[in-house]
Coordinates of C-alpha atoms and ligand atoms in Angstrom, one line a residue:
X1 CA -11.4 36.7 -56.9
X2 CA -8.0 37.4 -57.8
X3 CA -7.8 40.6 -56.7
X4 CA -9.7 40.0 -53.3
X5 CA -6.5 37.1 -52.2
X6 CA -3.6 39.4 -53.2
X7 CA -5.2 42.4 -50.6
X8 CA -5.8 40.0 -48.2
X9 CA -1.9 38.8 -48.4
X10 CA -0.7 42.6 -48.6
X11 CA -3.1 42.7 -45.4
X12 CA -1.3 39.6 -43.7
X13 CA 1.8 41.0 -44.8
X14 CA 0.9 44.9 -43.4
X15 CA 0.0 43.3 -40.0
X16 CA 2.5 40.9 -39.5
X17 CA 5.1 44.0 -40.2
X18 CA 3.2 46.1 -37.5
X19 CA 3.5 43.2 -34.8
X20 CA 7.3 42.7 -35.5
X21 CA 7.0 46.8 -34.9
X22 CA 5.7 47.7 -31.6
X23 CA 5.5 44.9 -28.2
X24 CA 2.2 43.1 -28.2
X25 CA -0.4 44.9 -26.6
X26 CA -3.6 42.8 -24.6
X27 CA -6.9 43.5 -26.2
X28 CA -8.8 43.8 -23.6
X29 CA -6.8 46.4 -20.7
X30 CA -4.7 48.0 -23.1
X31 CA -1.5 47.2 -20.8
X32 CA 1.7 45.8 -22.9
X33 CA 1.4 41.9 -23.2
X34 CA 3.5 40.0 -20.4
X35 CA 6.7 38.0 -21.7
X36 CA 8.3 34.9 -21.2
X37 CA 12.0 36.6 -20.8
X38 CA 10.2 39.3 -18.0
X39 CA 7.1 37.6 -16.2
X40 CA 6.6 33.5 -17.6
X41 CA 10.0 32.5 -17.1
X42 CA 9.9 33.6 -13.3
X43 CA 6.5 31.3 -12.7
X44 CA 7.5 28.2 -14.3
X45 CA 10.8 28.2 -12.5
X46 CA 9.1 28.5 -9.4
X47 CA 6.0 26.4 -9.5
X48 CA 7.0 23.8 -13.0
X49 CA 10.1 22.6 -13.8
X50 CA 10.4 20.4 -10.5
X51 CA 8.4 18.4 -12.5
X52 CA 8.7 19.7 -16.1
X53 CA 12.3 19.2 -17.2
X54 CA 14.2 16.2 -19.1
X55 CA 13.9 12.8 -16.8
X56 CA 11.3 14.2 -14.6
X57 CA 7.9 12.9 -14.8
X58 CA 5.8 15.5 -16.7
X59 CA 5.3 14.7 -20.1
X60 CA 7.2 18.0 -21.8
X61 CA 9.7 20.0 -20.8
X62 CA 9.4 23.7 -19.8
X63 CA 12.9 24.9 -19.7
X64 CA 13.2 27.2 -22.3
X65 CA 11.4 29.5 -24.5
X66 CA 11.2 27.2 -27.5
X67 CA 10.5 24.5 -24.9
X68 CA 7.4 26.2 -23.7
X69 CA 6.1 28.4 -27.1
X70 CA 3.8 25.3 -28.2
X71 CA 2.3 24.6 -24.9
X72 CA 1.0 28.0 -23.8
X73 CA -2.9 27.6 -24.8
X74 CA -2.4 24.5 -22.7
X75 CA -0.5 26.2 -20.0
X76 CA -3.4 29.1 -19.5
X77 CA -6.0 26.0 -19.5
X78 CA -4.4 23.9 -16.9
X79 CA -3.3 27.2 -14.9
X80 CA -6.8 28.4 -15.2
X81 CA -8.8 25.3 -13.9
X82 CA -5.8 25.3 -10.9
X83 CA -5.1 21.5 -12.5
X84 CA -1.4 22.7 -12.8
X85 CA 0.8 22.9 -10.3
X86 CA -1.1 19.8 -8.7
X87 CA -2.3 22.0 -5.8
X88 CA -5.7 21.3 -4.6
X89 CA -6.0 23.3 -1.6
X90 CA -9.1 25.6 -0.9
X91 CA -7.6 29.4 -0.9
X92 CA -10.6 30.8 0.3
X93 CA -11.1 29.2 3.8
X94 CA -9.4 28.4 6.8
X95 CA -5.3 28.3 7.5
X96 CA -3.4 29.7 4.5
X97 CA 0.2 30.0 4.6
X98 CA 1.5 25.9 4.1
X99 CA 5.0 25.1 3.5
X100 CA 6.4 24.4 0.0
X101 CA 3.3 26.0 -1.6
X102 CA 3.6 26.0 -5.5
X103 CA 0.5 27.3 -6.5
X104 CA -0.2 30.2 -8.3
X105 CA -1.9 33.6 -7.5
X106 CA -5.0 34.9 -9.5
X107 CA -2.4 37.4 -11.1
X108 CA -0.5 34.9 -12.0
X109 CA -3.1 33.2 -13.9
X110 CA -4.4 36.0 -15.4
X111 CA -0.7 37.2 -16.7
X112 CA 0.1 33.6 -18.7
X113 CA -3.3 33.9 -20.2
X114 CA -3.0 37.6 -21.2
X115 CA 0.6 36.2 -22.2
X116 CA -1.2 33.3 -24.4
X117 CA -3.4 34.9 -25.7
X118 CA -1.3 38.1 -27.1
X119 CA 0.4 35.1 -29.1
X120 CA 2.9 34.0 -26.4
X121 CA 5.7 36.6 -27.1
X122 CA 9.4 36.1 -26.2
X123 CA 10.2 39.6 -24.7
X124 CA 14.1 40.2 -24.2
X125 CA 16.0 37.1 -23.4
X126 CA 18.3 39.3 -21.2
X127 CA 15.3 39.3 -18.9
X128 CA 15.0 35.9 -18.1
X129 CA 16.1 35.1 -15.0
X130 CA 19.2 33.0 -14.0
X131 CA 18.2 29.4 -14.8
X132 CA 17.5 27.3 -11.0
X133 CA 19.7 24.9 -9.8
X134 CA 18.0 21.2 -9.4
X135 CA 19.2 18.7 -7.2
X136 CA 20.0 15.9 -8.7
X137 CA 17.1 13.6 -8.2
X138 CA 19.9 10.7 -7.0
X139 CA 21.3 13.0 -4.4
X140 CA 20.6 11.9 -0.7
X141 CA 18.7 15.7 0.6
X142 CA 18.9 14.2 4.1
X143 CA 23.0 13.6 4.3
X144 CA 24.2 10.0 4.0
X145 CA 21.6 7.6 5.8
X146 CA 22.2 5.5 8.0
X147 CA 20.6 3.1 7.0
X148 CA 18.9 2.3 3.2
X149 CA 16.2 -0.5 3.2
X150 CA 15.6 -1.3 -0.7
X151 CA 12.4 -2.6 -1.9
X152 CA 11.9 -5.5 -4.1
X153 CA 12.2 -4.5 -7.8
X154 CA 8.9 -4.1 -9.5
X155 CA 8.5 -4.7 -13.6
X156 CA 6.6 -2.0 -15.5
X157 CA 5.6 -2.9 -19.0
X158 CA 6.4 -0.7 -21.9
X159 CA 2.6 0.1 -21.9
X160 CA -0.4 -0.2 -20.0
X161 CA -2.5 0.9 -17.4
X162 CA -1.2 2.6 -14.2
X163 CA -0.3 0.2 -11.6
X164 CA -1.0 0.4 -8.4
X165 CA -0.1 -1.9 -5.3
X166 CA 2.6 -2.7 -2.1
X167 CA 6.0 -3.8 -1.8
X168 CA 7.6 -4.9 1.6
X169 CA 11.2 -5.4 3.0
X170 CA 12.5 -6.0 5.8
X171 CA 14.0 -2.9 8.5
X172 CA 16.7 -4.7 10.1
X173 CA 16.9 -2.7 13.5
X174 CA 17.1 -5.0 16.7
X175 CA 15.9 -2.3 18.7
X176 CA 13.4 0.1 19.0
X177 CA 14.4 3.5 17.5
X178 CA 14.2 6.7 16.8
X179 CA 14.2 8.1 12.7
X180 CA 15.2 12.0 12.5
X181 CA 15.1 12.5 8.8
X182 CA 13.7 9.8 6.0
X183 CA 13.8 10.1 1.8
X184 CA 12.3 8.0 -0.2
X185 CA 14.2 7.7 -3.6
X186 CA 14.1 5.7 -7.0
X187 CA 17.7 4.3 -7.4
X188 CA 18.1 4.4 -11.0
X189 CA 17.4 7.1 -13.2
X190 CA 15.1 4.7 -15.8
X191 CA 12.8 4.1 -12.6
X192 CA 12.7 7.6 -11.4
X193 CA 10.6 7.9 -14.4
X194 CA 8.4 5.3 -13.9
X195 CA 7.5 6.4 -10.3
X196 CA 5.1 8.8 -10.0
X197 CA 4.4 8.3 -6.6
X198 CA 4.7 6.2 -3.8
X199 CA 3.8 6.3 0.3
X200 CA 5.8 4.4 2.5
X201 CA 5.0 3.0 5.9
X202 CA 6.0 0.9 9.1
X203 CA 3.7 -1.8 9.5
X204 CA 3.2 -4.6 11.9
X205 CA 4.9 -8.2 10.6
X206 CA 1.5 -9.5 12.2
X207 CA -0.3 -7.5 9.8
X208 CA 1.4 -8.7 7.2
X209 CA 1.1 -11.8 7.9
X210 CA -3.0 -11.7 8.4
X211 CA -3.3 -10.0 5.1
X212 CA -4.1 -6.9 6.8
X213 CA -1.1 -4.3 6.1
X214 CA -2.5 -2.7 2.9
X215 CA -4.0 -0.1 4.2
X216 CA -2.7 0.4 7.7
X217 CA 0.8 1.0 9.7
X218 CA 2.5 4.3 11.2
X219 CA 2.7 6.3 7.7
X220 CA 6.8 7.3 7.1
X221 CA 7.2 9.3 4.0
X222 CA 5.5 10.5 0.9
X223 CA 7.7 10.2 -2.2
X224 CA 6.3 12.6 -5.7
X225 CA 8.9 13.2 -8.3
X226 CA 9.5 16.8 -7.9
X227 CA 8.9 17.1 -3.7
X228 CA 11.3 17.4 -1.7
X229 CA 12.3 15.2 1.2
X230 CA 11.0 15.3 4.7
X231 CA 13.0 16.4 8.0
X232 CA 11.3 16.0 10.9
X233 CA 10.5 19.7 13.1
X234 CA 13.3 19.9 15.5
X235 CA 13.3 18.1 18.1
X236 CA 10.9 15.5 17.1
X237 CA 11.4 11.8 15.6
X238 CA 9.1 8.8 14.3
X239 CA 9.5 5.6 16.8
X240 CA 10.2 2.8 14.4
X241 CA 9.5 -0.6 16.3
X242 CA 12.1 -3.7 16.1
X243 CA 10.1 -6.1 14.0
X244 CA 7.8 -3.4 12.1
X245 CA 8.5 -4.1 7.9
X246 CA 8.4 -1.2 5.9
X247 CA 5.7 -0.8 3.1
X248 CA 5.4 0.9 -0.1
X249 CA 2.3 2.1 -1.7
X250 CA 3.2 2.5 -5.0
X251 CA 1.9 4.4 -8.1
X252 CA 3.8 3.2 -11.3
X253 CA 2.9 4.1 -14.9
X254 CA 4.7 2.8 -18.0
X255 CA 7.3 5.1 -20.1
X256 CA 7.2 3.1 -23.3
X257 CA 9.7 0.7 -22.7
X258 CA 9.7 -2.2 -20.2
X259 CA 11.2 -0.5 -16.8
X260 CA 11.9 -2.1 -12.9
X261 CA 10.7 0.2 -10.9
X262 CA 13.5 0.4 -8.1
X263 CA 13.0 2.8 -4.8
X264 CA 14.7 2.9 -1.4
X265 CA 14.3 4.6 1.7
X266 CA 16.6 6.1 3.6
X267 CA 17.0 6.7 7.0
X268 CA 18.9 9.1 9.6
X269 CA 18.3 7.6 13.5
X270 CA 19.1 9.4 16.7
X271 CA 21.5 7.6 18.6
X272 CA 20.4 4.6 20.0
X273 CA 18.6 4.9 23.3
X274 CA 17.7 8.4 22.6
X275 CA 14.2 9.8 23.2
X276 CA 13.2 13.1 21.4
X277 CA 11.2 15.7 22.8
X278 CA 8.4 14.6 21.0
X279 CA 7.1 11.8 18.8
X280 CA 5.5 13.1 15.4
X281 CA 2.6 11.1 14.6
X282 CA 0.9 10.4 11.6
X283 CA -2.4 8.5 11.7
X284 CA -5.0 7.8 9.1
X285 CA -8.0 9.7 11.4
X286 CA -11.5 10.5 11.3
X287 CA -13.0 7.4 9.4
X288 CA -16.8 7.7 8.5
X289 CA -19.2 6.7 11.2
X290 CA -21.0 4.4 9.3
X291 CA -19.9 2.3 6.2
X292 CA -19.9 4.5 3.1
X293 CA -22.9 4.5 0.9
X294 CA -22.5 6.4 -2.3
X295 CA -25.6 5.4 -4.4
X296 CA -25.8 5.9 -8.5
X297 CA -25.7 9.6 -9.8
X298 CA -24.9 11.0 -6.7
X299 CA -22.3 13.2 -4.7
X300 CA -22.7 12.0 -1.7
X301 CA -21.2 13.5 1.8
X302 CA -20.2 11.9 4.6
X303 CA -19.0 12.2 8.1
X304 CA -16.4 11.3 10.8
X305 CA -14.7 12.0 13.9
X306 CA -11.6 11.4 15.9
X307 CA -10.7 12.7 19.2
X308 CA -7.7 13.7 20.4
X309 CA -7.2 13.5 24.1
X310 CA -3.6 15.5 24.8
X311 CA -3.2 19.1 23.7
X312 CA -1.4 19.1 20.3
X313 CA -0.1 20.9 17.9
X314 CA -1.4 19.8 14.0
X315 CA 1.5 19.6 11.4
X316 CA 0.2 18.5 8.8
X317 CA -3.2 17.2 6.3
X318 CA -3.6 14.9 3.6
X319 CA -7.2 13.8 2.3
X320 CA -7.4 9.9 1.4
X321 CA -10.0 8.4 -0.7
X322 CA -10.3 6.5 -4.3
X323 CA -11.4 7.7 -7.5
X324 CA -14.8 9.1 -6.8
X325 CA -13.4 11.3 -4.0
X326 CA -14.1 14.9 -4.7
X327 CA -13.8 17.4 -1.5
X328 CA -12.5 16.8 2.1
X329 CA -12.3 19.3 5.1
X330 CA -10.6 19.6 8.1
X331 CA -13.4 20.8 11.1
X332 CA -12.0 21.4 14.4
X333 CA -14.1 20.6 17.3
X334 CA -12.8 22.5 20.7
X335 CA -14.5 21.6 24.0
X336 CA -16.9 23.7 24.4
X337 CA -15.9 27.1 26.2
X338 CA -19.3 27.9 26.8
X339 CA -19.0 31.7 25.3
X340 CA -16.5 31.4 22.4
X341 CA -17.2 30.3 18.6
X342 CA -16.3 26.3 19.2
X343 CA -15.5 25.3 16.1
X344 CA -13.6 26.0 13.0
X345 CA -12.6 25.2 9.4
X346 CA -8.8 25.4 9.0
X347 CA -8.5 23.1 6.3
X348 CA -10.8 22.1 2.6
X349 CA -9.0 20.6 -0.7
X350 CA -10.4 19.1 -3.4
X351 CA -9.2 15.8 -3.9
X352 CA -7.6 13.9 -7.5
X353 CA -6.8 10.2 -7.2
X354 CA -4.0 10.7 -9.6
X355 CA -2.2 13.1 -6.7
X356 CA -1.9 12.3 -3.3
X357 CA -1.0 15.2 -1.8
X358 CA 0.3 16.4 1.4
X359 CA -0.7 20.3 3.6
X360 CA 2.0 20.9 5.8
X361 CA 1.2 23.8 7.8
X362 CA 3.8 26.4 7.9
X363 CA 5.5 26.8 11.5
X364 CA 3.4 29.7 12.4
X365 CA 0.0 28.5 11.3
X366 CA 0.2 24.7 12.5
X367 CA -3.2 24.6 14.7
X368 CA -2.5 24.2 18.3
X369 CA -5.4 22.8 19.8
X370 CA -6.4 22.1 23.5
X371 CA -7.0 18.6 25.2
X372 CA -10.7 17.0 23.8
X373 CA -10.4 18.8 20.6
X374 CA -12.1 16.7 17.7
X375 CA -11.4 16.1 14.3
X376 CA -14.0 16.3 12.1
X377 CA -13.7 14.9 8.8
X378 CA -16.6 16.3 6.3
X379 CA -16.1 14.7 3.0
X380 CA -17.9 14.2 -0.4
X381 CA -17.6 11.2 -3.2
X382 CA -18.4 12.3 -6.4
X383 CA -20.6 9.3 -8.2
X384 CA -21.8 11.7 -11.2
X385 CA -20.8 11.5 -14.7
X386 CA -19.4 14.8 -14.4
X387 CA -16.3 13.2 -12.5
X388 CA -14.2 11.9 -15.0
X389 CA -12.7 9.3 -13.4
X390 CA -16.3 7.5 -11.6
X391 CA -16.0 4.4 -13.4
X392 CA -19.6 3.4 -14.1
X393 CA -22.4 6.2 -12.1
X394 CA -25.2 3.9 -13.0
X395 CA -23.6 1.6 -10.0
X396 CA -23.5 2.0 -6.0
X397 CA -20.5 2.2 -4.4
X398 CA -19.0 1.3 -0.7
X399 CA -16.3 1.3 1.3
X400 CA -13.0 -1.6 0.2
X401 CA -9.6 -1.8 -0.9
X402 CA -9.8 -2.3 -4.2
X403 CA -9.3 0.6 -6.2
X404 CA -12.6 0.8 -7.5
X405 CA -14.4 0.5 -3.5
X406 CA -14.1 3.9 -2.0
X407 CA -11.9 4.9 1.1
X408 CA -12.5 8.2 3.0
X409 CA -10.2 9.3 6.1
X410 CA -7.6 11.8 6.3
X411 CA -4.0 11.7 7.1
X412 CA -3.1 14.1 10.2
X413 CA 0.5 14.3 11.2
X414 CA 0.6 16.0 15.3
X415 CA 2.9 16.1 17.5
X416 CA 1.8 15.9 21.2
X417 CA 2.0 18.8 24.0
X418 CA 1.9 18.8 27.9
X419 CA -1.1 21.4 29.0
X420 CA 1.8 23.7 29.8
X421 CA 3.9 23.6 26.4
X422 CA 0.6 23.9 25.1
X423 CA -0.3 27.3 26.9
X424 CA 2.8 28.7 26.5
X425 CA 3.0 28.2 22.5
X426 CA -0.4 29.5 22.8
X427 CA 0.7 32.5 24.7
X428 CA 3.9 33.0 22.2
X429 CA 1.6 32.4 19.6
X430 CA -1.1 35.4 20.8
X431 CA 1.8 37.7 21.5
X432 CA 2.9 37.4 17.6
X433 CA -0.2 37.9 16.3
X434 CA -0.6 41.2 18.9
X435 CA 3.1 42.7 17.3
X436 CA 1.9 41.5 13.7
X437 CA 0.5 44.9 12.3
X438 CA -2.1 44.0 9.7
X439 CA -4.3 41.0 11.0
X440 CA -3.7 38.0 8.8
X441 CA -7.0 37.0 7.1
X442 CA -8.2 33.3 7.6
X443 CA -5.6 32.1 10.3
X444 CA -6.8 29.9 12.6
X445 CA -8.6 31.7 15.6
X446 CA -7.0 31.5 18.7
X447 CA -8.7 30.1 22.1
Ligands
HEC501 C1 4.4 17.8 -9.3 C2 4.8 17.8 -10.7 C3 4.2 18.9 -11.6 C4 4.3 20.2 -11.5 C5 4.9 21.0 -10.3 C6 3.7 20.8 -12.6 N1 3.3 19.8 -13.5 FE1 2.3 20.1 -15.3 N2 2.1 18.0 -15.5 C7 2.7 17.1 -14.6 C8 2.3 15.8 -15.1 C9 2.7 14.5 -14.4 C10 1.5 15.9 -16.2 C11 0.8 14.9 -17.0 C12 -0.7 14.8 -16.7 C13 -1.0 14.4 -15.3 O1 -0.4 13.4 -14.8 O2 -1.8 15.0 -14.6 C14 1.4 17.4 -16.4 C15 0.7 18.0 -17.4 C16 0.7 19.3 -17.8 C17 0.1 19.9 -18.9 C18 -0.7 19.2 -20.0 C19 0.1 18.5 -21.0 C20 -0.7 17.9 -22.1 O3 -0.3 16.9 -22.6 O4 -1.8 18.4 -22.4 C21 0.4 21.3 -18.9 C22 0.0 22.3 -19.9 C23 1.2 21.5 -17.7 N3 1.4 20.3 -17.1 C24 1.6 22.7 -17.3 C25 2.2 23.0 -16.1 C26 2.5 24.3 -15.6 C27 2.3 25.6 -16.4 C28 3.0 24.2 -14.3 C29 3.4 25.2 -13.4 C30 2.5 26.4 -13.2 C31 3.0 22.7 -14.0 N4 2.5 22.1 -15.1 C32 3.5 22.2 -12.9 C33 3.4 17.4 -13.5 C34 3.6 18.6 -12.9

């Protein structure tokens, strides 16, 4: 008995000796193990610490190598399920390349779990790359606004669920104008980290007074700790109406001590009078033909359709539905050609109440679509036990605006074209794919 313990602690002591010796190697390829210093440090720069870094909203910080060492079983989990970065945009069909895209590639993945599970060694810190500069989350990204419309201050408790709801204040504007560039910001730093994130809108004072503006208005801008703000494409603005009030959707969770949740927008107008080139529109589209009907146990699918009756050219995506939602896609309906493929898939994500997240297209990639194209929404609700956050499966669910009724549209941000803008981006368009030498795989087709 004796005997057998002291060889197994000269064994311990052998092996550990040989691993302080020679870099880790990966069972199963033979390769040397990746490093923080080298190939981790690089990723979470990139895709994490936006979020993961004292007074942001993640829970931990992942800013340094002791900062990280405990978390990197957790990290090859939530890398390997694609839960982290919040990204839940199908790689595999339709449009690919989307501005600000933090997620990671299969090699990534595969290195931080090769990295984990060699035991999750430091490398040379030498390697590590020069640490990223942050703006601070208080900074206007936009330039000075100007104007800032505040929002009434909202009480978080110390603990408790996460809240969700609206705010509205006033715009005072006695005109109707034009907005060029819009940020949505928390104004303290305690409510920064209560915010996790929070829609904001322009919405009719006689909606608002009917009841009716939770769920409606022209959308303005998205705020998510860690995103950055929005400036318009060149040349394009948001009409903002004299007597529209501005709305917040707000997510809010508590931070362990009582906080007021305090955000402002901010906003940069073209001179008055001025008309840009075009408007950019953003419009909850493509609402399901018929009530939605998601019965017990089920993942049901659903439908709907919204026409669009100018050429235009599509900026941006964002799927909308409540906790059951599980999948939407983006189905592009062109008027028929007679001899051409008619329709397309350029867009599928998997939705996550807990992240409401925006697809904007990058430049080259936006779909410009002729006049009668329609939207096709095709979307599923998951009412299954397997979707942890379905409430109770054994119940039916419809459409509402509670939390727990379901909602299923999509957000599409356009701007709109003239036939002839629209055939000569077309034609620009055709001629850059022509020059570009290796075809792009899964861009939209052209007409
Ligand atoms: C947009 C902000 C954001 C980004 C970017 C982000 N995270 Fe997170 N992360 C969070 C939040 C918030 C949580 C807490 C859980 C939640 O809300 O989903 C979290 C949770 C986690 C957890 C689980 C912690 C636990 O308690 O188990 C891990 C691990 C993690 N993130 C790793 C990463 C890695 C690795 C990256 C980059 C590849 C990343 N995250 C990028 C916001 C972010």
């Amino acid at each position: 008995m004796v005997l057998r313990t002291r060889s197994a602690i000269v064994g311990a002591t052998l092996l550990g000796m040989l691993l302080v010796a020679v870099p880790a190697w990966s069972q199963s390829d033979g390769k040397p193990a990746p490093t923080y210093s080298a190939d981790i440090a690089p990723i979470l720069q990139r895709s994490c610490q936006s979020c993961h870094r004292a007074g942001e909203i993640a829970p931990m910080s992942l800013m340094t190598y002791k900062e990280v060492r405990p978390w990197a079983r957790a990290m090859k989990r939530q890398t390997a399920s694609r839960s982290m970065p919040p990204w839940h945009y199908d790689k595999t069909i339709g449009v690919q390349h989307l501005k600000d895209d933090p997620s990671l590639s299969d090699a990534e993945i595969d290195m931080i779990a090769r990295w984990a599970d060699a035991g999750a060694p430091e490398g040379n810190p030498a390697d590590v790359p020069k640490a990223r500069a942050f703006k601070n989350f208080n900074d206007w990204q936009i330039g000075e606004p100007d104007m800032v419309v505040k929002f009434p201050a909202y009480p978080v408790p110390a603990a408790g669920p996460d809240l969700y709801g609206d705010l509205l204040a006033e715009i005072p504007i006695d005109e109707d104008r034009y907005i060029q560039a819009i940020q949505t910001r928390s104004s303290t730093p305690e409510s920064h980290k209560v915010v996790h994130h929070a829609l904001s809108y322009a919405v009719s004072r006689d909606a608002v007074q009917k009841g009716m503006a939770g769920e409606g208005g022209a959308f303005l801008v998205e705020y998510a700790s860690g995103k950055n703000a929005e400036v318009y494409p060149e040349g394009t603005g948001v009409l903002l109406q004299k007597g529209q009030m501005a709305r917040l959707s707000y997510h809010l969770h508590s931070v362990g001590k009582e906080t007021r949740a305090e955000v402002e927008l901010g906003i940069k107008f073209y001179p008055k009078g001025f008309v840009p080139k075009h408007v950019r529109w953003s419009r909850q589209l493509a609402q399901p033909t018929s009530p939605l009907d998601i019965p017990a146990n089920t993942i049901a699918r659903s439908d709907g359709y919204t026409q669009l009756h100018k050429p235009a050219r599509i900026i941006a995506f964002q799927p909308h539905m409540h906790n059951l939602g599980k999948r939407q896609c983006l189905e592009l309906i062109y008027p028929s050609s007679g001899t051409r493929m008619n329709s397309e898939i350029v867009s599928c994500a998997n939705f996550n109440n807990n992240w409401h997240l925006t697809y904007n297209y990058a430049d080259d990639t936006q779909p410009l679509v002729p006049a009668g194209t329609v939207l096709h929404n095709i979307q599923w609700h998951d009412n299954t036990k397997d979707n942890p956050r379905a409430l109770d499966p054994k119940n039916w669910v419809g459409d509402g605006q509670r939390t727990i009724d379901e909602m299923g549209f999509f957000w599409v941000g356009w701007i709109e074209l003239t036939e002839e803008e629209y055939q000569q981006q077309l034609a620009e368009r055709r001629e850059r794919q022509k020059r570009a030498t290796s075809s792009d795989a899964g861009q939209q087709q052209q007409r």
